[in-house]
mmCIF file of C-alpha atoms in Angstrom:
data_model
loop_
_atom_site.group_PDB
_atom_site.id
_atom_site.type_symbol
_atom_site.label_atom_id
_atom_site.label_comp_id
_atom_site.label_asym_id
_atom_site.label_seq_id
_atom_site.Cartn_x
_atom_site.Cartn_y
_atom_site.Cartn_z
ATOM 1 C CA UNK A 1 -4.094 22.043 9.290
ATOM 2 C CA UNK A 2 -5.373 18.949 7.579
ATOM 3 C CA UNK A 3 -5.137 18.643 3.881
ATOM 4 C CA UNK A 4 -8.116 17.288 2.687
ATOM 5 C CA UNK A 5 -8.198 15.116 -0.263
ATOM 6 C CA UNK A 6 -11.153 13.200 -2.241
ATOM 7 C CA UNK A 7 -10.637 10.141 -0.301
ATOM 8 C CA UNK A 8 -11.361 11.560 2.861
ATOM 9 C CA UNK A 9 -15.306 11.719 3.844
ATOM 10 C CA UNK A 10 -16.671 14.637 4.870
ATOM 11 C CA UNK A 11 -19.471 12.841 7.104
ATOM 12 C CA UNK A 12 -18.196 10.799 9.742
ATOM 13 C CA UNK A 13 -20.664 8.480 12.074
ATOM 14 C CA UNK A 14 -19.638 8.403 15.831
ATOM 15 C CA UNK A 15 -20.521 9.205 19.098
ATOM 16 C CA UNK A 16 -20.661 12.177 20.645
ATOM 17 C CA UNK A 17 -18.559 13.324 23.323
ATOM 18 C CA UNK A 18 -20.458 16.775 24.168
ATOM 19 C CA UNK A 19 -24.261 17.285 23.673
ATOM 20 C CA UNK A 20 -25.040 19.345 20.598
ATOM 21 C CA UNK A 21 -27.893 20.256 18.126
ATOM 22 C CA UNK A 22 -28.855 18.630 15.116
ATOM 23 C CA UNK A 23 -28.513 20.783 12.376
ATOM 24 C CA UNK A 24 -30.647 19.661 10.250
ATOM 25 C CA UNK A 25 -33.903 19.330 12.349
ATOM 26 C CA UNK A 26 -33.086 20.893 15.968
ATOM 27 C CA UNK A 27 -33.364 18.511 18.129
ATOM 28 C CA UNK A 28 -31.289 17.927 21.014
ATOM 29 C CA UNK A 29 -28.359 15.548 21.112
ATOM 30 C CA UNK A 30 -26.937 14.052 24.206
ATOM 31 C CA UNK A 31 -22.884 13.223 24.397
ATOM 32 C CA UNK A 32 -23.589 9.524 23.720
ATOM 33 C CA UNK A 33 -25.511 9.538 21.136
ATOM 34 C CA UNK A 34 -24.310 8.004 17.834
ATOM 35 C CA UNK A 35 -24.775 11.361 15.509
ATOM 36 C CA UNK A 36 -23.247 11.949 11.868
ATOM 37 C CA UNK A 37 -20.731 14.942 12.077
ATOM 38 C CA UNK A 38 -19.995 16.636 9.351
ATOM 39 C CA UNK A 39 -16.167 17.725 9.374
ATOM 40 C CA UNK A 40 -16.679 20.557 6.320
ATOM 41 C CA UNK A 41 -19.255 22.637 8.360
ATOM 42 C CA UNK A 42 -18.498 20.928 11.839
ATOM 43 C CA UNK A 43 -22.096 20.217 12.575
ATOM 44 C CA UNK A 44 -23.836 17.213 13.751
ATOM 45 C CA UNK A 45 -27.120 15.679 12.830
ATOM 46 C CA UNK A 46 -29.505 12.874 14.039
ATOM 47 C CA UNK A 47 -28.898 9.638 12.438
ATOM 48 C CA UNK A 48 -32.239 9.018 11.873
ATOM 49 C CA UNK A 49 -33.589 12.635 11.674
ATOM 50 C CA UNK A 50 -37.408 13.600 10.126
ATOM 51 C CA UNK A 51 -35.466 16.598 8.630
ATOM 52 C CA UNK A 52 -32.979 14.735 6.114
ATOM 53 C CA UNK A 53 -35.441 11.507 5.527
ATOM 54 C CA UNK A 54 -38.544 13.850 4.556
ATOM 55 C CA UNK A 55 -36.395 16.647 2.599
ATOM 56 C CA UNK A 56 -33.106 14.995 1.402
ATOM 57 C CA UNK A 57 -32.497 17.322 -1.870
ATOM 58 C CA UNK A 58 -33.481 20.692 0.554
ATOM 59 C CA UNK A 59 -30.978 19.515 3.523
ATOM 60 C CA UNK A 60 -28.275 19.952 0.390
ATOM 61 C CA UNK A 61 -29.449 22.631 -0.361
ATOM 62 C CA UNK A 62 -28.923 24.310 2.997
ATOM 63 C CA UNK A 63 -25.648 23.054 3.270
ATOM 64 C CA UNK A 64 -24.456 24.466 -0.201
ATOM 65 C CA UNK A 65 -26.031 27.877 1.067
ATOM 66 C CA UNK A 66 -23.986 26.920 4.210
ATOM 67 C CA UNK A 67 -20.770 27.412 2.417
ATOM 68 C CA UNK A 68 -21.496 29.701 0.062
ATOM 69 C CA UNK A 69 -21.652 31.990 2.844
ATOM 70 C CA UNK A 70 -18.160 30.881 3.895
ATOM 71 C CA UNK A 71 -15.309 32.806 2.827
ATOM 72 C CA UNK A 72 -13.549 31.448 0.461
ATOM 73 C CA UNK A 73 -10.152 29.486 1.247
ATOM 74 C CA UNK A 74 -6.787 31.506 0.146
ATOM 75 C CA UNK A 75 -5.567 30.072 -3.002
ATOM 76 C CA UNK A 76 -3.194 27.289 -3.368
ATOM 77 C CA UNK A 77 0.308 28.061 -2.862
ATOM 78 C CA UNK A 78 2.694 26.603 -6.308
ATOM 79 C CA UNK A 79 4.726 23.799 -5.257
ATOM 80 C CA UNK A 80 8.699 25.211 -4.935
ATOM 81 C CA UNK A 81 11.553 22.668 -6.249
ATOM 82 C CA UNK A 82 14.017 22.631 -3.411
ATOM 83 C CA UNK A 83 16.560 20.607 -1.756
ATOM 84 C CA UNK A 84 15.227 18.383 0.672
ATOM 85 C CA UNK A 85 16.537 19.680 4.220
ATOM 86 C CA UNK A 86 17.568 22.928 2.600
ATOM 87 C CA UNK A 87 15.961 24.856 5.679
ATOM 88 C CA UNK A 88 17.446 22.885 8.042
ATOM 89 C CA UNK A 89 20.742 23.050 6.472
ATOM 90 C CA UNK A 90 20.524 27.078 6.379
ATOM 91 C CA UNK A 91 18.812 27.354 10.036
ATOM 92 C CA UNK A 92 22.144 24.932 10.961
ATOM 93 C CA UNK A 93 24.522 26.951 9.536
ATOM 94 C CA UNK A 94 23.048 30.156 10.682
ATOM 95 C CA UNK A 95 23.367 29.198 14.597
ATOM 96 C CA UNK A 96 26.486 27.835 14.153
ATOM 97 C CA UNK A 97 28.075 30.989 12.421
ATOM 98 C CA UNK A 98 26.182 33.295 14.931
ATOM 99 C CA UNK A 99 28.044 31.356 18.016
ATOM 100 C CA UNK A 100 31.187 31.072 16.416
ATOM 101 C CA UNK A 101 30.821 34.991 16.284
ATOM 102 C CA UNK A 102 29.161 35.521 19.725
ATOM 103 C CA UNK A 103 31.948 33.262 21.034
ATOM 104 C CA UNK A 104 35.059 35.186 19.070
ATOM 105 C CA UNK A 105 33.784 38.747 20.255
ATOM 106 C CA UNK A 106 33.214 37.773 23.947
ATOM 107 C CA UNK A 107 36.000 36.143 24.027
ATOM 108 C CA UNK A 108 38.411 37.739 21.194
ATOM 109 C CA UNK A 109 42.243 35.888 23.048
ATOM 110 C CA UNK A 110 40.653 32.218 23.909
ATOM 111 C CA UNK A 111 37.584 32.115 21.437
ATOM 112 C CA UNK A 112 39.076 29.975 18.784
ATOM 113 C CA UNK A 113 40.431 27.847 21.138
ATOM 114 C CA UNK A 114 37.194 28.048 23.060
ATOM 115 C CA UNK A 115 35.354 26.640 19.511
ATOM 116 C CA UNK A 116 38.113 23.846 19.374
ATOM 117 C CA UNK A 117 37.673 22.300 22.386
ATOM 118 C CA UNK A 118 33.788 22.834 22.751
ATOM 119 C CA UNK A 119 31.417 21.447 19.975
ATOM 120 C CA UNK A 120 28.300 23.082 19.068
ATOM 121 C CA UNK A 121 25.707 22.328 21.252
ATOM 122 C CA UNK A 122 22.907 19.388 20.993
ATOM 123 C CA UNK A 123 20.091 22.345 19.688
ATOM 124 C CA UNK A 124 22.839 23.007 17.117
ATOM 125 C CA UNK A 125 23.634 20.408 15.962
ATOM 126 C CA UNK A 126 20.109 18.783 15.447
ATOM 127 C CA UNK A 127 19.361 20.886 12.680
ATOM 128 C CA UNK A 128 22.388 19.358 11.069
ATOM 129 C CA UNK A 129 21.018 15.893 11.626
ATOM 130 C CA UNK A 130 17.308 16.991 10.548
ATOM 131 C CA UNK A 131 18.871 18.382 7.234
ATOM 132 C CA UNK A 132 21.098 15.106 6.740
ATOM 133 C CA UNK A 133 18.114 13.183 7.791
ATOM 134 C CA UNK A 134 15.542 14.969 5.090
ATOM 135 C CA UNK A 135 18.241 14.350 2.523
ATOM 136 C CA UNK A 136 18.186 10.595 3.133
ATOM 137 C CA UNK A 137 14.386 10.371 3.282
ATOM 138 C CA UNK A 138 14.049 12.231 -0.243
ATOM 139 C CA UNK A 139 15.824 9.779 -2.408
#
């Protein structure tokens, strides 16, 4: 999901790919047409439309109705302090510990020896890099 932020408009200008209805007036839009879409309610609208040029302070009006009817978004989640590539690190150590156990009960004569001369595999051993990786990009 994209964060949204105050810098981002919610109105874009472009042309359409797929022919839609202009929400502010009805009329039919053909894929083509330059159209403003609007990313909050995902709706597009003539350009030039009668609607929005004759009743400007009503078409706002609709579109706060618009999402007041909208549930409202689950609140914000509290930013947690952690170690960068502390996940990683965990999900790293977990799958190595649970093959150096798999390997040790299947084989319980050869299974250190079997972990000495075999590495951990590649899928292993990226979430070691990923964690090392996050740690270096974090300061």
């Amino acid at each position: 999901m994209i964060a949204s932020d105050a810098a981002t408009p919610t109105v874009k200008r472009m042309k359409l790919r797929y022919a839609g209805t202009c929400s502010q007036c009805g009329a039919p839009l053909d894929a083509g047409v330059t159209a403003d879409y609007d990313r909050a309610s995902k709706t597009v609208s003539c350009v030039e439309c009668p609607a929005r040029r004759a009743m400007p302070d009503q078409a706002e009006a609709s579109a706060a109705r618009r999402h007041a009817i909208t549930p409202d978004l689950p609140p914000q989640l509290e930013v947690v302090d952690g170690t960068a590539g502390g996940s990683a690190a965990r999900e790293f150590d977990r799958r190595h510990d649970a093959r150096q156990q798999r390997v040790q009960t299947n084989h319980p004569k050869i299974g250190k020896f079997l972990l000495a001369v075999f590495d951990d595999p590649q899928y292993t051993k990226a979430w070691s890099r990923g964690a090392v990786g996050a740690r270096q990009l974090s300061g």
